[in-house]
Coordinates of C-alpha atoms and ligand atoms in Angstrom, one line a residue:
M1 CA -26.4 71.5 -89.0
T2 CA -29.3 71.4 -86.6
T3 CA -28.8 67.7 -85.3
K4 CA -27.0 67.7 -82.1
D5 CA -23.6 65.8 -81.9
T6 CA -24.4 63.3 -79.1
T7 CA -21.0 61.9 -79.2
A8 CA -19.4 65.2 -77.6
P9 CA -18.6 64.6 -74.1
L10 CA -20.8 65.6 -71.5
L11 CA -18.6 65.0 -68.5
E12 CA -14.9 64.8 -68.6
I13 CA -13.0 63.9 -65.5
R14 CA -9.2 64.0 -65.5
D15 CA -6.8 62.8 -62.8
L16 CA -9.2 63.3 -60.1
A17 CA -7.8 62.7 -56.5
V18 CA -9.5 63.2 -53.2
H19 CA -7.9 62.8 -49.8
F20 CA -9.4 62.8 -46.3
P21 CA -6.9 64.0 -43.7
T22 CA -7.3 61.9 -40.5
P23 CA -5.0 61.4 -37.4
G24 CA -3.7 58.3 -38.8
G25 CA -2.7 59.9 -42.1
A26 CA -4.5 60.9 -45.2
V27 CA -7.0 58.4 -46.6
R28 CA -6.3 58.3 -50.2
A29 CA -10.0 57.7 -51.3
V30 CA -9.5 58.5 -55.0
N31 CA -6.2 58.4 -56.8
G32 CA -6.2 59.7 -60.3
V33 CA -9.5 58.8 -61.8
S34 CA -10.0 59.9 -65.5
Y35 CA -13.0 59.1 -67.8
T36 CA -15.4 60.6 -70.2
L37 CA -19.2 60.2 -70.4
R38 CA -21.0 61.0 -73.6
A39 CA -24.5 62.6 -73.7
G40 CA -27.1 60.0 -73.3
E41 CA -24.7 57.2 -72.2
T42 CA -25.3 55.1 -69.2
L43 CA -22.1 54.2 -67.4
G44 CA -22.3 51.7 -64.4
I45 CA -19.5 51.9 -61.8
V46 CA -18.9 48.8 -59.8
G47 CA -16.5 47.8 -57.0
E48 CA -16.5 46.7 -53.3
S49 CA -17.2 49.0 -50.6
G50 CA -14.5 51.5 -50.0
S51 CA -13.5 51.6 -53.6
G52 CA -13.9 55.4 -53.9
K53 CA -17.1 55.2 -56.1
S54 CA -19.3 57.5 -53.9
V55 CA -16.4 60.0 -52.7
H56 CA -15.7 60.7 -56.5
V57 CA -19.1 61.7 -57.3
L58 CA -19.6 63.5 -54.2
A59 CA -16.3 65.4 -55.0
L60 CA -17.5 66.3 -58.6
L61 CA -20.9 67.5 -57.2
G62 CA -19.1 69.7 -54.5
L63 CA -20.7 67.7 -51.8
L64 CA -17.7 66.1 -50.1
A65 CA -18.7 68.0 -46.8
A66 CA -21.8 65.6 -46.8
R67 CA -19.1 62.8 -46.0
G68 CA -18.1 64.5 -42.9
G69 CA -14.2 64.9 -42.1
A70 CA -12.1 67.3 -44.2
G71 CA -12.2 65.6 -47.6
A72 CA -10.7 67.6 -50.4
I73 CA -9.9 67.5 -53.9
V74 CA -6.1 67.5 -54.2
S75 CA -5.9 67.4 -57.9
G76 CA -7.8 67.0 -61.2
S77 CA -10.3 68.6 -63.5
V78 CA -14.0 67.9 -64.1
R79 CA -15.6 69.4 -67.0
F80 CA -19.4 69.3 -67.5
E81 CA -20.8 70.5 -70.8
G82 CA -17.4 72.0 -71.3
Q83 CA -17.3 74.0 -68.1
E84 CA -14.7 73.3 -65.3
L85 CA -16.5 72.5 -62.2
I86 CA -13.5 72.3 -59.7
G87 CA -13.1 75.6 -57.9
R88 CA -16.5 76.8 -58.6
D89 CA -18.4 78.4 -55.7
E90 CA -21.3 76.8 -53.8
P91 CA -24.1 78.8 -55.4
A92 CA -22.9 78.0 -59.0
L93 CA -22.7 74.2 -57.9
R94 CA -26.0 74.3 -56.3
A95 CA -27.5 75.7 -59.4
L96 CA -26.1 73.0 -61.4
R97 CA -27.2 70.1 -59.0
G98 CA -30.8 69.3 -59.5
R99 CA -31.0 71.5 -62.8
R100 CA -28.4 69.9 -64.9
I101 CA -27.2 67.1 -62.9
G102 CA -29.8 65.2 -60.9
V103 CA -28.8 62.8 -58.0
V104 CA -30.4 59.9 -56.4
F105 CA -28.8 58.3 -53.2
Q106 CA -29.2 55.1 -51.6
D107 CA -31.2 55.9 -48.6
P108 CA -34.6 57.8 -49.3
M109 CA -35.6 57.9 -45.6
S110 CA -32.7 60.2 -44.7
S111 CA -33.0 62.0 -48.0
L112 CA -36.6 63.0 -47.8
N113 CA -38.0 65.4 -45.3
P114 CA -40.2 63.6 -43.0
V115 CA -42.4 66.8 -42.1
L116 CA -43.1 67.6 -45.7
T117 CA -45.7 65.9 -48.0
V118 CA -44.1 64.0 -51.0
G119 CA -46.0 66.4 -53.3
E120 CA -44.3 69.5 -51.6
Q121 CA -40.9 67.9 -51.8
I122 CA -41.0 67.4 -55.4
A123 CA -42.5 70.8 -56.1
E124 CA -39.7 72.3 -53.9
A125 CA -37.2 70.7 -56.2
L126 CA -38.7 72.8 -59.1
T127 CA -39.4 76.0 -57.4
S128 CA -35.8 76.1 -56.0
H129 CA -34.8 76.2 -59.7
G130 CA -37.3 79.0 -60.6
L131 CA -40.5 77.4 -61.5
G132 CA -43.7 79.1 -60.2
R133 CA -45.5 77.4 -57.3
A134 CA -48.7 76.5 -59.2
A135 CA -46.8 75.1 -62.2
A136 CA -44.5 73.0 -59.7
T137 CA -47.6 71.5 -58.0
R138 CA -49.0 70.4 -61.4
R139 CA -45.6 69.2 -62.5
A140 CA -45.2 67.3 -59.3
L141 CA -48.2 65.2 -60.0
E142 CA -46.9 64.5 -63.7
L143 CA -43.6 63.3 -62.2
L144 CA -45.3 61.1 -59.7
E145 CA -47.3 59.5 -62.6
L146 CA -44.1 59.3 -64.5
V147 CA -42.1 57.2 -61.9
G148 CA -45.2 54.8 -61.7
I149 CA -46.9 56.1 -58.6
R150 CA -50.8 55.4 -58.8
E151 CA -53.3 58.0 -57.7
P152 CA -50.9 60.7 -57.8
Q153 CA -53.3 63.3 -56.6
R154 CA -54.0 61.5 -53.5
R155 CA -50.4 60.2 -53.0
A156 CA -48.9 63.6 -53.3
R157 CA -50.5 64.5 -50.1
D158 CA -48.9 61.6 -48.1
Y159 CA -45.6 61.9 -46.0
P160 CA -42.7 59.7 -46.7
H161 CA -43.4 57.3 -44.0
Q162 CA -46.7 56.3 -45.6
F163 CA -44.7 54.9 -48.7
S164 CA -43.0 51.6 -48.9
G165 CA -39.1 51.5 -49.5
G166 CA -39.7 51.0 -53.2
M167 CA -42.1 53.8 -53.5
R168 CA -39.9 56.1 -51.6
Q169 CA -37.1 55.4 -53.8
R170 CA -39.4 56.3 -56.8
V171 CA -40.0 59.6 -55.1
M172 CA -36.4 60.1 -55.0
I173 CA -36.1 59.4 -58.6
A174 CA -39.1 61.9 -59.3
I175 CA -36.9 64.4 -57.4
G176 CA -33.8 63.7 -59.2
I177 CA -35.4 63.9 -62.9
A178 CA -37.7 66.8 -61.8
C179 CA -35.8 69.4 -63.9
E180 CA -34.9 66.9 -66.7
P181 CA -31.2 67.0 -66.1
K182 CA -28.7 66.0 -68.8
L183 CA -27.1 63.8 -66.3
L184 CA -28.5 61.6 -63.4
I185 CA -26.2 60.2 -60.9
A186 CA -27.6 57.3 -58.9
D187 CA -25.5 55.9 -56.1
E188 CA -26.7 52.4 -55.0
P189 CA -30.3 53.5 -55.5
T190 CA -31.5 50.0 -55.4
T191 CA -29.3 48.3 -52.9
A192 CA -31.9 48.6 -50.0
L193 CA -34.6 47.2 -52.0
D194 CA -35.6 43.5 -52.4
V195 CA -34.8 41.8 -55.7
T196 CA -38.4 42.2 -57.3
V197 CA -38.6 45.9 -56.4
Q198 CA -35.1 46.5 -57.4
A199 CA -35.9 44.9 -60.9
Q200 CA -39.0 47.3 -61.2
V201 CA -36.9 50.3 -60.4
L202 CA -34.3 49.3 -63.1
D203 CA -37.1 48.8 -65.6
L204 CA -38.4 52.4 -64.8
M205 CA -34.9 53.9 -65.1
R206 CA -34.5 52.3 -68.6
D207 CA -37.8 53.7 -69.6
L208 CA -37.1 57.4 -68.2
R209 CA -33.6 57.5 -69.7
K210 CA -35.1 56.9 -73.1
K211 CA -38.0 59.4 -72.5
L212 CA -35.6 62.2 -71.3
G213 CA -32.5 61.4 -73.2
M214 CA -30.4 61.7 -70.3
A215 CA -27.0 60.3 -69.4
M216 CA -26.6 58.1 -66.3
I217 CA -24.0 57.1 -63.9
W218 CA -25.2 54.2 -62.0
I219 CA -23.1 53.1 -59.0
T220 CA -23.5 49.7 -57.5
H221 CA -21.4 46.8 -55.9
D222 CA -23.5 44.3 -57.9
M223 CA -22.2 43.3 -61.4
G224 CA -25.6 41.8 -62.1
V225 CA -27.3 45.3 -61.8
V226 CA -24.8 46.7 -64.3
A227 CA -25.4 44.1 -66.7
G228 CA -29.2 45.2 -66.6
I229 CA -28.7 48.8 -67.2
A230 CA -25.4 50.0 -68.3
E231 CA -23.8 50.2 -71.9
T232 CA -20.4 50.9 -70.4
V233 CA -18.9 49.5 -67.2
Q234 CA -16.1 50.9 -65.0
V235 CA -14.6 48.7 -62.2
M236 CA -13.0 50.6 -59.4
Y237 CA -10.7 49.6 -56.7
G238 CA -8.4 51.5 -54.3
G239 CA -9.7 54.8 -55.7
R240 CA -8.6 53.7 -59.2
I241 CA -10.3 52.5 -62.4
L242 CA -8.9 48.7 -63.1
E243 CA -11.1 48.1 -66.1
R244 CA -13.6 49.9 -68.3
G245 CA -15.3 49.3 -71.4
P246 CA -18.6 48.1 -73.3
V247 CA -20.5 45.8 -70.9
R248 CA -20.2 42.9 -73.3
A249 CA -16.4 43.2 -73.5
V250 CA -15.7 43.6 -70.0
F251 CA -18.0 40.7 -69.0
H252 CA -17.0 38.2 -71.8
D253 CA -13.5 39.1 -72.5
T254 CA -12.5 40.2 -68.9
R255 CA -8.9 41.4 -68.5
N256 CA -8.4 42.5 -65.0
A257 CA -8.3 39.8 -62.2
Y258 CA -10.4 42.0 -59.9
T259 CA -13.2 42.2 -62.4
L260 CA -13.1 38.5 -62.8
G261 CA -13.3 38.2 -59.0
L262 CA -16.5 40.4 -58.9
L263 CA -18.0 38.3 -61.8
Q264 CA -17.1 34.8 -60.1
S265 CA -18.9 36.1 -56.9
L266 CA -22.2 36.9 -58.9
P267 CA -24.9 34.4 -58.0
G268 CA -26.9 32.4 -60.4
A269 CA -26.4 32.0 -64.3
A270 CA -24.5 35.3 -64.8
G271 CA -21.7 34.1 -62.5
A272 CA -21.8 30.6 -63.5
A273 CA -20.3 31.4 -66.8
H274 CA -17.1 32.6 -65.0
R275 CA -16.7 29.9 -62.3
S276 CA -16.8 26.3 -61.5
R277 CA -18.0 27.0 -57.9
L278 CA -19.3 30.0 -56.0
T279 CA -16.5 32.2 -54.8
S280 CA -16.0 35.4 -53.1
I281 CA -12.6 37.4 -53.5
P282 CA -10.3 36.4 -50.8
G283 CA -8.5 38.9 -48.7
Q284 CA -9.5 42.6 -47.7
P285 CA -9.4 45.8 -49.5
P286 CA -6.2 48.0 -48.7
D287 CA -5.9 50.5 -45.9
M288 CA -6.2 53.6 -48.0
T289 CA -3.9 55.5 -45.5
R290 CA -1.1 53.3 -46.8
P291 CA -2.2 52.1 -50.3
P292 CA 0.2 49.4 -51.9
P293 CA 2.9 51.2 -54.1
G294 CA 1.8 49.3 -57.2
D295 CA -1.4 47.8 -58.6
P296 CA -3.9 48.2 -55.6
F297 CA -5.3 44.6 -56.1
A298 CA -1.9 43.0 -56.3
P299 CA -1.9 41.6 -52.7
R300 CA -5.2 39.9 -53.3
N301 CA -4.2 38.6 -56.9
R302 CA -2.9 35.2 -57.5
F303 CA -1.8 36.3 -61.1
A304 CA 0.2 39.1 -59.8
T305 CA 3.7 39.6 -61.1
P306 CA 6.7 41.3 -59.2
R307 CA 6.1 44.3 -61.2
C308 CA 2.4 44.6 -59.9
F309 CA 3.8 45.3 -56.3
E310 CA 6.1 48.0 -57.5
E311 CA 4.4 50.1 -60.2
V312 CA 0.8 51.3 -60.7
P313 CA -0.2 49.9 -64.2
P314 CA -1.6 52.7 -66.5
L315 CA -5.3 52.2 -67.7
A316 CA -4.8 51.5 -71.4
Q317 CA -6.7 50.2 -74.4
V318 CA -6.6 46.4 -74.6
P319 CA -4.5 45.8 -77.8
D320 CA -6.6 43.0 -79.3
G321 CA -9.9 44.0 -77.4
A322 CA -12.9 46.0 -78.3
P323 CA -12.6 49.6 -79.0
G324 CA -12.9 51.6 -75.8
H325 CA -12.0 48.3 -73.6
L326 CA -9.5 49.6 -71.2
V327 CA -7.5 47.6 -68.6
A328 CA -4.9 48.4 -65.9
A329 CA -2.8 45.3 -65.5
W330 CA 0.9 44.3 -65.7
Y331 CA -0.2 40.6 -66.1
D332 CA -1.9 39.0 -69.0
L333 CA -5.0 37.6 -67.5
R334 CA -6.2 35.3 -70.6
A335 CA -2.6 33.8 -70.7
A336 CA -2.7 33.3 -67.0
L337 CA -5.9 31.7 -67.0
A338 CA -5.0 29.4 -69.9
A339 CA -1.9 28.4 -68.0
E340 CA -3.7 27.6 -65.0
A341 CA -6.2 25.5 -66.8
A342 CA -3.4 23.4 -68.6
A343 CA -1.6 22.8 -65.3
Ligands
LIG1 N1 -15.1 61.3 -43.7 C1 -14.1 60.3 -44.0 N2 -13.0 60.3 -43.4 C2 -11.9 59.4 -43.8 N3 -12.0 58.5 -44.9 C3 -13.2 58.5 -45.5 C4 -14.3 59.4 -45.2 N4 -15.4 59.2 -46.1 C5 -14.9 58.2 -46.9 N5 -13.6 57.8 -46.6 C6 -13.0 56.7 -47.2 O1 -13.0 57.0 -48.6 C7 -12.8 55.7 -49.2 C8 -13.7 55.6 -50.4 O2 -15.1 55.6 -49.8 P1 -16.3 55.5 -50.8 O3 -16.3 56.4 -52.1 O4 -17.5 55.8 -49.9 O5 -16.5 54.1 -51.3 P2 -17.5 53.3 -52.0 O6 -18.6 54.3 -52.4 O7 -16.8 52.7 -53.3 O8 -18.0 52.1 -51.1 C9 -13.0 54.7 -48.3 O9 -11.7 54.2 -47.9 C10 -13.5 55.4 -47.0 O10 -13.2 54.8 -45.8
LIG2 MG1 -20.6 54.2 -51.9

């Protein structure tokens, strides 16, 4: 057989847990996250600030030190292309980052070097993985063109401060995809951009994903962005996955009250399908030095049952749901909503 099996898992995370020791106790940032990403698949990860979205990807990339503190992986396994990443040394992880796994973070101003031209920085991403200088310089121009920057010859000689926010984010994307990675991890890459520029960057990513055939993990706190880019959505809260599945299933056959809360707080038509008035989720995310013993969302969930406060619900297939639609909940959201509507 010469055809490649695109359903083979590219990334397999099992029971990943990350803690930060602090004087007030360990911050339990990630608490047993497990999921699989297929080659070419786009996964959107959503959740409010502090849900553990960034920390879990920093952990798998070997970049926890970038968060400060003494964050450490306390358990779990991360296999990328069949190879275990946890426990690999820094040179091995560095070789993987950029070449096989590209990353794009939120703030291009702090990620780009202010004293190097944009062309030099893209070329550097290539030479650091072994491409010769002349070829890297040529390829940098192609990449600028690919991410939609006009007059690449001229713009390559500019410094980051000479670019707008949206254009800087395109430069970051060019660096992220420079080595044509199998997986691109983008952590809130459009959060700082205005809506129009955000839409342009999303268009660009949809286009690049097809051209390069790469898988993507797209992290955002915005359900609307997920709908625009992902095939699979995963909702995180309190360092756990509360719901996961095909975007259509999770949006239209929602089974977790937290997911519903995120959808109801969406502005515009997308949110209107889920609410009668604009709402935001009442209450505060938990103190992760003392996470609730059961379902982390129970204290904010009006549908919580006594069991929700005592025992962590497992993430399991929705029995009458779409294949791959998983939920962690002791309550039956559809029944609870129907009862509420009847009352
Ligand atoms: N250096 C650190 N020391 C202590 N706690 C941290 C540190 N970095 C992150 N955390 C905690 O880890 C949790 C998850 O954070 P994060 O993954 O950044 O959330 P998200 O990306 O979903 O907004 C939060 O409770 C955050 O306060
Ligand atoms: Mg984050």
